[in-house]
């Protein structure tokens, strides 16, 4: 620290008589007018830096000083120079060396103003080089105090004749400094409030970003079940354009009545017994689950409940695939043993049929009258059973046979004839328009052929016909079963349509699952649609199923056509 010409001055007082004073009430009035003007200017911009700068300039102007210094005190009691200015040359570069630390220390420690009108005449330090060097004659200092809190100190001096400052100057200076302290404290409070608001906005924006970025829907409800907050995901999952704050959760209109009642009941159980649940429900074609959590707010009373909505559609689809995979594995193991037993029993049947035909011919027995056709049918069905047994080991994913060109329209006709003569399911159906059970064939014989396994395609047609015939026969008022083939956009379509009343909506998602059947009492195995789906896959065919409850069902298989000349 530089030499301080007050370091050894023990008799600093504010009572020294001034050498010159402002004359009478006119000077005081002029000073008060200037003070009011400076205070008004000071309060135009309540920012800390501006107030400090204006306060220093105003203090110099008000007192007629040559230099001014302003220091602030921190919470630890440490003080530092904030503004240092010379009336003529502007900013003072090295305030630490230019100002009197003793005066500032006395002001800060005593919390009282100081006035020294004649530094040289008031002390015996005239011989000190620092005084001669600084040439300071008059000094004033006053503390910056607001609401009983010391903020700092203001200090002005002059090197002109002694007595430049008087008691009136000290009163004006002290008054101004006190008002400046109030303005400074207000500015600090405003800036602190603005900083707090900015931090709050940043925190709020950050939390909104976090809540909006995560995949789950979040809803916060008050004790009256009104929405206080809902992120965009919650609106999307519930099928609403926007869940507005203040809306009653039960009146949002997006959830079914059953789901809403279940949610409110689960919420009541959670509030009363802290019972955690993860209830699954369907919404807008997706599988969702909801759960609850408590929301605690330290500054507010009242109950807050949070609702978490999670889209588990993909998870449920994966679970279904895993279950289906496990079922198929089990089916394959069972089918392998069944196929072995079928083959063991079928081979003697085939041999006996051939032997019977040979014996009848050898005995000159006439085979006319249908015996020959019966033997051919038995042989053909035995061959079909043999193929079925062969594919049992690959029931859920049939082995890809040697494909050949297949006339789909011809195959449909032969399959209908086979079922009419063997299973009996189509015997009640007639093309007669007056029949209660009608069978309509609309087959385009000009369709190009498709590459496929005739046996596998025959199995697919049989499964579709059986399902449709069962649906129609279950209706007392009858119905119509339609089979059609057509050539559309270079592809061949096979359509089986019935008016059997359709499939219930709750069953429709499970229709292709292995072992799922609606006819367990009549011996349904639940494998027909699963086999149909797999046959479609190995033939690279598109399978579409459309069913309207109370009306009927339509199943469409679309096959790639062989590029050949249309007949």
Coordinates of C-alpha atoms in Angstrom, one line a residue:
X1 CA 0.0 0.0 0.0
X2 CA 1.2 3.5 -0.8
X3 CA 2.0 6.2 1.8
X4 CA -1.1 7.6 3.3
X5 CA -0.8 11.1 4.6
X6 CA -3.4 10.3 7.2
X7 CA -1.8 7.2 8.6
X8 CA -0.4 9.0 11.7
X9 CA -3.2 11.5 12.1
X10 CA -5.0 10.8 15.4
X11 CA -7.1 14.0 15.6
X12 CA -9.3 13.6 12.5
X13 CA -12.5 15.4 13.4
X14 CA -15.5 16.9 11.7
X15 CA -15.5 20.1 13.8
X16 CA -12.8 22.2 12.2
X17 CA -13.9 25.6 11.3
X18 CA -14.2 26.2 7.5
X19 CA -12.2 29.0 6.0
X20 CA -15.0 29.9 3.6
X21 CA -18.7 29.0 3.5
X22 CA -21.6 29.4 1.3
X23 CA -23.4 32.6 2.4
X24 CA -26.8 32.4 4.0
X25 CA -30.0 30.6 3.2
X26 CA -29.6 31.3 -0.5
X27 CA -26.5 29.0 -0.8
X28 CA -28.3 26.3 1.2
X29 CA -31.4 26.5 -1.0
X30 CA -29.2 26.3 -4.1
X31 CA -27.5 23.3 -2.7
X32 CA -30.8 21.6 -1.9
X33 CA -32.0 22.3 -5.4
X34 CA -28.9 20.8 -7.0
X35 CA -29.2 17.8 -4.6
X36 CA -32.8 17.2 -5.7
X37 CA -31.8 17.4 -9.4
X38 CA -28.8 15.0 -8.8
X39 CA -31.0 12.5 -7.0
X40 CA -33.6 12.6 -9.7
X41 CA -30.8 11.9 -12.3
X42 CA -29.5 9.2 -10.1
X43 CA -32.8 7.3 -10.1
X44 CA -33.4 7.3 -13.8
X45 CA -31.7 4.0 -14.4
X46 CA -31.7 1.6 -11.5
X47 CA -28.8 -0.6 -12.5
X48 CA -25.8 -1.0 -10.1
X49 CA -23.1 0.1 -12.5
X50 CA -25.0 3.2 -13.7
X51 CA -25.9 4.3 -10.2
X52 CA -22.3 4.0 -9.0
X53 CA -21.0 6.0 -12.0
X54 CA -23.7 8.7 -11.6
X55 CA -23.3 8.9 -7.9
X56 CA -19.6 9.6 -8.2
X57 CA -20.1 12.3 -10.8
X58 CA -22.9 13.8 -8.9
X59 CA -20.9 13.9 -5.6
X60 CA -18.0 15.7 -7.3
X61 CA -20.5 18.2 -8.9
X62 CA -22.4 18.7 -5.7
X63 CA -19.4 19.4 -3.5
X64 CA -17.1 21.1 -6.0
X65 CA -14.4 18.5 -5.3
X66 CA -11.6 17.8 -7.7
X67 CA -11.5 14.0 -7.1
X68 CA -13.9 11.4 -5.8
X69 CA -13.6 7.7 -4.8
X70 CA -16.3 5.2 -4.1
X71 CA -15.7 1.9 -2.4
X72 CA -18.1 -1.1 -1.6
X73 CA -18.0 -3.5 1.2
X74 CA -18.7 -7.2 0.7
X75 CA -20.3 -9.7 3.1
X76 CA -16.9 -10.5 4.6
X77 CA -16.2 -6.9 5.4
X78 CA -13.6 -6.5 2.7
X79 CA -13.8 -3.3 0.7
X80 CA -12.7 -2.5 -2.9
X81 CA -12.6 0.6 -5.1
X82 CA -15.5 0.6 -7.6
X83 CA -15.2 4.2 -9.1
X84 CA -12.3 6.7 -8.9
X85 CA -12.6 9.9 -10.9
X86 CA -10.8 13.2 -11.4
X87 CA -12.9 16.2 -12.3
X88 CA -10.5 17.4 -15.0
X89 CA -8.7 14.3 -16.2
X90 CA -11.4 11.6 -15.9
X91 CA -10.9 8.1 -14.5
X92 CA -8.1 7.6 -12.0
X93 CA -6.1 4.6 -13.0
X94 CA -4.6 3.6 -9.7
X95 CA -7.2 4.4 -7.0
X96 CA -5.4 2.3 -4.4
X97 CA -2.5 4.7 -4.3
X98 CA -4.4 7.9 -5.0
X99 CA -6.9 7.8 -2.1
X100 CA -6.5 7.9 1.6
X101 CA -7.1 4.5 3.1
X102 CA -7.2 6.0 6.6
X103 CA -10.1 8.3 5.9
X104 CA -12.0 5.5 4.2
X105 CA -11.2 3.1 7.1
X106 CA -12.4 5.6 9.7
X107 CA -15.6 6.2 7.8
X108 CA -16.3 2.5 7.3
X109 CA -15.5 1.6 10.9
X110 CA -17.2 4.5 12.5
X111 CA -20.2 4.7 10.2
X112 CA -19.9 8.5 10.5
X113 CA -19.1 11.2 8.0
X114 CA -15.7 13.0 8.2
X115 CA -14.9 16.6 7.2
X116 CA -11.3 18.1 7.3
X117 CA -11.3 21.6 5.9
X118 CA -7.5 22.2 6.2
X119 CA -5.4 19.1 6.2
X120 CA -2.1 21.0 6.6
X121 CA -3.4 23.4 9.3
X122 CA -5.2 20.7 11.2
X123 CA -2.1 18.5 11.8
X124 CA 1.6 18.7 12.4
X125 CA 2.3 16.5 9.3
X126 CA 3.2 19.3 7.1
X127 CA 6.7 18.0 6.8
X128 CA 5.6 14.6 5.3
X129 CA 6.5 14.2 1.7
X130 CA 3.2 12.5 0.9
X131 CA 1.3 15.7 1.7
X132 CA 3.5 17.8 -0.5
X133 CA 3.3 15.2 -3.2
X134 CA -0.5 14.9 -3.2
X135 CA -1.2 18.5 -2.3
X136 CA -4.5 17.6 -0.7
X137 CA -6.1 20.4 1.3
X138 CA -9.8 19.5 2.0
X139 CA -11.4 16.0 2.5
X140 CA -14.9 14.7 3.0
X141 CA -16.1 11.1 3.5
X142 CA -19.5 9.6 4.2
X143 CA -20.7 6.0 4.7
X144 CA -23.2 4.3 2.2
X145 CA -25.8 3.0 4.6
X146 CA -29.2 1.6 3.6
X147 CA -31.7 -0.1 5.9
X148 CA -29.0 -0.2 8.6
X149 CA -26.6 -2.1 6.3
X150 CA -23.2 -0.7 5.5
X151 CA -22.7 -0.9 1.7
X152 CA -19.5 1.2 1.4
X153 CA -18.2 4.7 1.5
X154 CA -17.8 7.8 -0.7
X155 CA -14.8 10.0 -0.4
X156 CA -14.0 13.4 -2.1
X157 CA -11.0 15.8 -1.8
X158 CA -9.5 18.9 -3.3
X159 CA -6.0 20.3 -3.6
X160 CA -7.2 24.0 -3.8
X161 CA -7.3 26.3 -0.9
X162 CA -8.4 25.1 2.4
X163 CA -12.0 25.6 3.4
X164 CA -13.5 24.5 0.1
X165 CA -15.8 22.2 2.0
X166 CA -18.0 23.4 4.9
X167 CA -20.6 22.0 7.2
X168 CA -23.4 22.8 4.6
X169 CA -21.4 20.8 2.0
X170 CA -21.0 17.9 4.4
X171 CA -24.8 17.9 5.1
X172 CA -25.5 17.9 1.4
X173 CA -22.8 15.3 0.7
X174 CA -24.0 13.0 3.5
X175 CA -27.6 13.4 2.4
X176 CA -26.7 12.6 -1.2
X177 CA -24.6 9.6 -0.2
X178 CA -27.5 8.2 1.9
X179 CA -29.9 8.6 -1.0
X180 CA -27.4 7.0 -3.3
X181 CA -27.0 4.1 -0.9
X182 CA -30.8 3.6 -1.0
X183 CA -30.8 3.7 -4.8
X184 CA -27.9 1.3 -4.8
X185 CA -29.6 -1.1 -2.5
X186 CA -32.8 -0.9 -4.5
X187 CA -30.8 -1.6 -7.7
X188 CA -29.2 -4.6 -6.1
X189 CA -32.6 -5.9 -5.0
X190 CA -34.0 -5.4 -8.5
X191 CA -31.0 -7.1 -10.1
X192 CA -31.3 -9.9 -7.6
X193 CA -35.0 -10.3 -8.3
X194 CA -34.3 -10.2 -12.1
X195 CA -31.5 -12.8 -11.7
X196 CA -33.8 -14.9 -9.6
X197 CA -36.6 -14.7 -12.3
X198 CA -34.1 -15.5 -15.0
X199 CA -32.9 -18.6 -13.1
X200 CA -36.5 -19.5 -12.5
X201 CA -37.3 -19.2 -16.2
X202 CA -34.2 -21.2 -17.1
X203 CA -35.1 -23.9 -14.6
X204 CA -38.7 -23.9 -15.8
X205 CA -37.6 -24.1 -19.4
X206 CA -35.1 -26.9 -18.5
X207 CA -37.8 -28.9 -16.7
X208 CA -40.3 -28.4 -19.6
X209 CA -37.6 -29.6 -22.0
X210 CA -36.9 -32.7 -19.8
X211 CA -40.6 -33.5 -19.5
X212 CA -41.3 -32.9 -23.1
X213 CA -38.3 -34.9 -24.3
X214 CA -39.0 -38.2 -22.4
X215 CA -41.3 -40.7 -24.1
X216 CA -43.9 -41.1 -21.3
X217 CA -47.0 -38.9 -20.8
X218 CA -47.1 -37.0 -17.5
X219 CA -50.2 -35.4 -16.0
X220 CA -50.3 -33.6 -12.7
X221 CA -53.7 -33.3 -11.0
X222 CA -54.8 -31.2 -8.0
X223 CA -57.1 -32.4 -5.2
X224 CA -60.2 -31.7 -7.3
X225 CA -58.8 -33.9 -10.1
X226 CA -58.2 -30.9 -12.4
X227 CA -55.2 -30.9 -14.7
X228 CA -52.4 -28.6 -13.5
X229 CA -49.8 -29.8 -16.0
X230 CA -49.7 -32.2 -19.0
X231 CA -46.8 -32.7 -21.3
X232 CA -47.4 -33.1 -25.1
X233 CA -46.9 -36.8 -24.9
X234 CA -49.8 -37.2 -22.5
X235 CA -52.1 -35.4 -25.0
X236 CA -50.9 -37.5 -27.9
X237 CA -51.3 -40.8 -26.0
X238 CA -54.8 -39.9 -24.8
X239 CA -55.8 -38.8 -28.3
X240 CA -56.4 -35.2 -27.4
X241 CA -55.1 -32.1 -29.2
X242 CA -54.2 -30.5 -25.9
X243 CA -54.9 -31.3 -22.2
X244 CA -55.6 -27.7 -21.0
X245 CA -54.8 -26.8 -17.4
X246 CA -57.9 -26.5 -15.3
X247 CA -59.7 -29.3 -17.2
X248 CA -61.3 -32.0 -15.1
X249 CA -59.6 -35.3 -16.0
X250 CA -62.9 -37.1 -16.2
X251 CA -64.2 -34.5 -18.7
X252 CA -61.3 -34.6 -21.2
X253 CA -63.5 -36.9 -23.4
X254 CA -60.7 -38.9 -24.9
X255 CA -60.8 -42.1 -22.7
X256 CA -63.7 -44.5 -22.7
X257 CA -66.1 -44.5 -19.8
X258 CA -64.9 -47.9 -18.6
X259 CA -61.2 -46.8 -18.7
X260 CA -61.9 -43.6 -16.9
X261 CA -63.8 -45.3 -14.2
X262 CA -61.0 -47.8 -13.7
X263 CA -58.4 -45.0 -13.6
X264 CA -60.4 -43.1 -11.0
X265 CA -60.9 -46.2 -8.9
X266 CA -57.2 -47.1 -9.0
X267 CA -56.3 -43.5 -8.2
X268 CA -58.5 -43.5 -5.1
X269 CA -56.8 -46.8 -4.0
X270 CA -53.4 -45.2 -4.5
X271 CA -54.4 -42.1 -2.5
X272 CA -55.9 -44.1 0.3
X273 CA -53.6 -47.1 0.6
X274 CA -50.6 -46.1 -1.5
X275 CA -51.4 -49.1 -3.7
X276 CA -49.2 -49.1 -6.8
X277 CA -50.7 -50.4 -10.1
X278 CA -49.8 -50.6 -13.7
X279 CA -53.2 -51.0 -15.5
X280 CA -53.2 -51.8 -19.2
X281 CA -55.8 -50.3 -21.5
X282 CA -56.4 -49.8 -25.2
X283 CA -56.5 -46.3 -26.7
X284 CA -56.4 -45.1 -30.3
X285 CA -55.2 -48.5 -31.5
X286 CA -52.3 -48.6 -29.0
X287 CA -51.7 -50.5 -25.8
X288 CA -51.1 -48.1 -22.9
X289 CA -50.5 -48.4 -19.2
X290 CA -51.1 -45.9 -16.4
X291 CA -49.5 -45.6 -12.9
X292 CA -49.5 -42.9 -10.2
X293 CA -47.0 -41.0 -8.0
X294 CA -47.2 -38.4 -5.3
X295 CA -46.2 -34.8 -5.9
X296 CA -44.9 -32.9 -2.9
X297 CA -44.6 -29.1 -2.9
X298 CA -42.8 -27.7 0.2
X299 CA -44.4 -24.2 0.0
X300 CA -47.9 -25.4 -0.7
X301 CA -50.4 -27.6 1.0
X302 CA -52.9 -29.9 -0.7
X303 CA -52.8 -33.2 -2.5
X304 CA -51.1 -33.5 -5.9
X305 CA -51.2 -36.8 -7.9
X306 CA -49.1 -37.5 -10.9
X307 CA -50.2 -39.9 -13.7
X308 CA -47.7 -41.6 -15.9
X309 CA -48.9 -42.9 -19.3
X310 CA -46.7 -45.4 -21.1
X311 CA -47.0 -46.7 -24.6
X312 CA -46.3 -50.5 -24.3
X313 CA -47.6 -51.4 -27.8
X314 CA -44.2 -52.5 -29.0
X315 CA -43.5 -54.5 -25.8
X316 CA -46.9 -56.3 -26.1
X317 CA -46.2 -57.1 -29.7
X318 CA -42.9 -58.5 -28.8
X319 CA -44.4 -60.5 -26.0
X320 CA -47.0 -62.0 -28.3
X321 CA -44.3 -62.9 -30.8
X322 CA -42.4 -64.7 -28.1
X323 CA -45.5 -66.6 -27.0
X324 CA -46.3 -67.5 -30.6
X325 CA -42.7 -68.7 -31.1
X326 CA -42.9 -70.8 -28.0
X327 CA -46.2 -72.3 -29.2
X328 CA -44.8 -73.1 -32.6
X329 CA -41.8 -74.8 -31.0
X330 CA -44.2 -76.9 -28.9
X331 CA -46.4 -77.7 -32.0
X332 CA -43.4 -78.8 -34.0
X333 CA -42.3 -81.3 -31.2
X334 CA -45.9 -82.7 -31.0
X335 CA -46.3 -82.8 -34.8
X336 CA -43.1 -84.8 -35.3
X337 CA -44.5 -87.6 -33.2
X338 CA -48.0 -87.4 -34.7
X339 CA -46.6 -87.6 -38.3
X340 CA -44.6 -90.7 -37.4
X341 CA -47.8 -92.5 -36.2
X342 CA -49.8 -91.4 -39.2
X343 CA -47.3 -92.7 -41.6
X344 CA -47.1 -96.0 -39.8
X345 CA -50.9 -96.4 -40.1
X346 CA -51.3 -94.9 -43.6
X347 CA -48.9 -97.2 -45.5
X348 CA -51.0 -100.4 -45.0
X349 CA -54.1 -98.5 -46.1
X350 CA -52.5 -97.4 -49.4
X351 CA -51.2 -101.0 -49.9
X352 CA -54.7 -102.5 -49.2
X353 CA -56.4 -100.1 -51.6
X354 CA -54.0 -101.1 -54.4
X355 CA -54.3 -104.8 -53.5
X356 CA -58.2 -104.5 -53.4
X357 CA -58.2 -103.0 -56.9
X358 CA -56.0 -105.7 -58.3
X359 CA -58.1 -108.5 -56.7
X360 CA -61.3 -107.1 -58.1
X361 CA -59.9 -106.9 -61.6
X362 CA -58.4 -110.4 -61.2
X363 CA -61.8 -111.7 -60.2
X364 CA -63.4 -110.0 -63.2
X365 CA -65.6 -107.9 -60.9
X366 CA -67.0 -104.9 -62.8
X367 CA -65.8 -101.6 -61.3
X368 CA -68.5 -99.6 -63.0
X369 CA -71.1 -97.8 -61.0
X370 CA -68.7 -95.7 -58.9
X371 CA -66.4 -98.4 -57.4
X372 CA -63.6 -97.3 -59.6
X373 CA -64.1 -93.6 -58.6
X374 CA -64.3 -94.6 -54.9
X375 CA -61.0 -96.4 -55.1
X376 CA -59.4 -93.4 -56.9
X377 CA -60.8 -91.1 -54.2
X378 CA -59.4 -93.3 -51.4
X379 CA -56.0 -93.4 -53.2
X380 CA -56.0 -89.6 -53.7
X381 CA -57.0 -88.9 -50.1
X382 CA -54.3 -91.3 -48.8
X383 CA -51.7 -89.4 -50.9
X384 CA -53.0 -86.2 -49.4
X385 CA -52.8 -87.5 -45.9
X386 CA -49.3 -88.6 -46.6
X387 CA -48.4 -85.1 -47.7
X388 CA -50.1 -83.7 -44.6
X389 CA -48.1 -86.0 -42.4
X390 CA -44.9 -85.0 -44.2
X391 CA -45.6 -81.3 -43.5
X392 CA -46.6 -81.9 -39.9
X393 CA -43.0 -81.5 -38.8
X394 CA -43.1 -78.0 -40.3
X395 CA -46.6 -77.1 -39.3
X396 CA -45.8 -73.6 -38.1
X397 CA -43.3 -73.0 -41.0
X398 CA -44.0 -75.5 -43.7
X399 CA -41.0 -76.7 -45.8
X400 CA -40.8 -75.0 -49.1
X401 CA -41.9 -77.6 -51.6
X402 CA -40.9 -77.8 -55.2
X403 CA -43.1 -75.1 -56.6
X404 CA -44.7 -75.4 -60.0
X405 CA -47.1 -73.3 -62.0
X406 CA -50.6 -73.6 -60.6
X407 CA -53.9 -72.6 -62.1
X408 CA -55.6 -71.1 -59.1
X409 CA -59.1 -71.1 -60.6
X410 CA -58.9 -74.8 -61.5
X411 CA -57.5 -75.6 -58.0
X412 CA -60.4 -73.8 -56.4
X413 CA -63.0 -75.9 -58.4
X414 CA -61.3 -79.2 -57.6
X415 CA -61.0 -78.3 -53.9
X416 CA -64.7 -77.4 -53.8
X417 CA -65.6 -80.7 -55.5
X418 CA -63.4 -82.6 -53.0
X419 CA -65.0 -81.0 -50.0
X420 CA -68.5 -81.6 -51.4
X421 CA -67.8 -85.3 -51.8
X422 CA -65.9 -86.0 -48.6
X423 CA -66.3 -83.6 -45.7
X424 CA -70.0 -82.8 -46.3
X425 CA -69.6 -79.3 -45.1
X426 CA -70.5 -77.9 -48.5
X427 CA -73.4 -80.3 -49.2
X428 CA -75.9 -77.9 -47.6
X429 CA -74.7 -75.1 -50.0
X430 CA -76.2 -74.7 -53.4
X431 CA -75.8 -72.2 -56.3
X432 CA -79.6 -72.0 -56.4
X433 CA -80.6 -68.4 -55.8
X434 CA -83.5 -69.6 -53.6
X435 CA -81.2 -71.7 -51.3
X436 CA -80.8 -70.6 -47.7
X437 CA -77.1 -71.5 -47.9
X438 CA -75.7 -70.2 -51.2
X439 CA -72.4 -71.0 -52.8
X440 CA -71.2 -68.6 -55.5
X441 CA -68.2 -69.2 -57.6
X442 CA -66.8 -66.3 -59.6
X443 CA -63.6 -67.7 -61.1
X444 CA -61.6 -66.0 -63.9
X445 CA -60.2 -68.8 -66.0
X446 CA -58.0 -66.3 -67.9
X447 CA -55.9 -65.4 -64.8
X448 CA -52.2 -66.3 -65.2
X449 CA -50.9 -69.1 -63.2
X450 CA -49.0 -68.6 -59.9
X451 CA -45.9 -70.5 -58.6
X452 CA -46.8 -72.6 -55.7
X453 CA -47.3 -75.9 -54.0
X454 CA -50.7 -77.2 -55.1
X455 CA -51.1 -79.3 -51.9
X456 CA -50.3 -76.3 -49.6
X457 CA -52.6 -74.0 -51.6
X458 CA -55.4 -76.6 -51.4
X459 CA -54.9 -76.7 -47.6
X460 CA -55.3 -72.9 -47.5
X461 CA -58.5 -73.0 -49.5
X462 CA -59.9 -75.8 -47.4
X463 CA -59.2 -73.8 -44.2
X464 CA -60.8 -70.7 -45.5
X465 CA -63.9 -72.7 -46.7
X466 CA -64.3 -74.5 -43.4
X467 CA -64.2 -71.3 -41.4
X468 CA -66.7 -69.5 -43.7
X469 CA -69.1 -72.5 -43.8
X470 CA -69.0 -72.8 -40.0
X471 CA -69.8 -69.1 -39.7
X472 CA -72.8 -69.4 -42.1
X473 CA -74.2 -72.7 -40.8
X474 CA -74.3 -71.2 -37.3
X475 CA -76.9 -68.7 -38.5
X476 CA -80.5 -69.8 -38.7
X477 CA -81.2 -67.3 -41.5
X478 CA -78.4 -68.8 -43.6
X479 CA -76.0 -66.8 -45.8
X480 CA -73.8 -66.7 -48.8
X481 CA -70.3 -68.1 -49.3
X482 CA -68.5 -66.6 -52.3
X483 CA -65.2 -67.7 -53.9
X484 CA -63.6 -65.6 -56.6
X485 CA -60.4 -65.3 -58.5
X486 CA -59.4 -62.2 -60.4
X487 CA -56.4 -60.6 -62.1
X488 CA -55.6 -57.2 -60.6
X489 CA -52.5 -55.0 -61.4
X490 CA -50.4 -58.0 -62.5
X491 CA -51.3 -60.1 -59.5
X492 CA -53.8 -62.9 -59.0
X493 CA -56.3 -62.6 -56.1
X494 CA -58.2 -65.3 -54.4
X495 CA -61.1 -64.1 -52.3
X496 CA -63.3 -66.1 -49.9
X497 CA -66.2 -64.0 -48.5
X498 CA -69.1 -65.0 -46.3
X499 CA -72.1 -63.3 -44.7
X500 CA -71.7 -65.3 -41.5
X501 CA -71.9 -62.4 -39.1
X502 CA -68.2 -61.4 -38.8
X503 CA -65.7 -61.8 -36.1
X504 CA -66.1 -59.9 -32.7
X505 CA -63.7 -57.0 -32.4
X506 CA -62.1 -58.3 -29.2
X507 CA -61.3 -61.6 -30.9
X508 CA -59.9 -60.2 -34.2
X509 CA -56.4 -59.4 -32.9
X510 CA -55.9 -63.0 -31.8
X511 CA -57.3 -64.7 -35.0
X512 CA -53.9 -65.9 -36.3
X513 CA -52.5 -67.1 -32.9
X514 CA -51.8 -70.8 -32.7
X515 CA -54.4 -72.8 -30.7
X516 CA -56.8 -69.9 -30.6
X517 CA -60.3 -71.1 -31.5
X518 CA -63.9 -69.9 -31.1
X519 CA -65.2 -73.5 -31.6
X520 CA -63.6 -75.6 -28.8
X521 CA -66.8 -77.5 -28.2
X522 CA -67.0 -78.7 -31.8
X523 CA -63.4 -79.8 -31.9
X524 CA -61.7 -76.7 -33.3
X525 CA -57.9 -76.8 -32.9
X526 CA -57.1 -73.2 -33.5
X527 CA -54.5 -74.0 -36.2
X528 CA -56.4 -73.3 -39.4
X529 CA -55.7 -69.5 -39.6
X530 CA -52.1 -70.1 -38.4
X531 CA -51.5 -72.6 -41.2
X532 CA -53.2 -70.2 -43.7
X533 CA -50.8 -67.4 -42.6
X534 CA -47.8 -69.6 -43.0
X535 CA -48.8 -70.9 -46.4
X536 CA -49.3 -67.3 -47.5
X537 CA -45.8 -66.4 -46.2
X538 CA -44.0 -69.2 -48.1
X539 CA -45.9 -68.3 -51.3
X540 CA -44.9 -64.7 -50.9
X541 CA -48.6 -63.8 -50.9
X542 CA -50.3 -60.9 -49.2
X543 CA -52.9 -62.0 -46.7
X544 CA -55.7 -59.6 -45.8
X545 CA -58.6 -60.2 -43.5
X546 CA -61.5 -57.8 -43.1
X547 CA -64.4 -58.6 -40.8
X548 CA -67.3 -56.4 -39.8
X549 CA -69.2 -57.6 -36.7
X550 CA -72.8 -58.5 -37.6
X551 CA -72.1 -58.4 -41.4
X552 CA -69.4 -60.9 -42.5
X553 CA -65.8 -61.7 -43.2
X554 CA -63.6 -61.4 -46.3
X555 CA -60.2 -63.1 -46.7
X556 CA -58.0 -62.2 -49.6
X557 CA -54.8 -63.8 -50.8
X558 CA -52.8 -61.9 -53.4
X559 CA -50.2 -63.9 -55.3
X560 CA -47.5 -62.7 -57.7
X561 CA -48.4 -63.9 -61.2
X562 CA -46.1 -65.8 -63.6
X563 CA -45.2 -63.6 -66.5
X564 CA -46.8 -65.5 -69.4
X565 CA -49.1 -64.8 -72.2
X566 CA -52.7 -64.5 -71.0
X567 CA -54.9 -67.3 -72.4

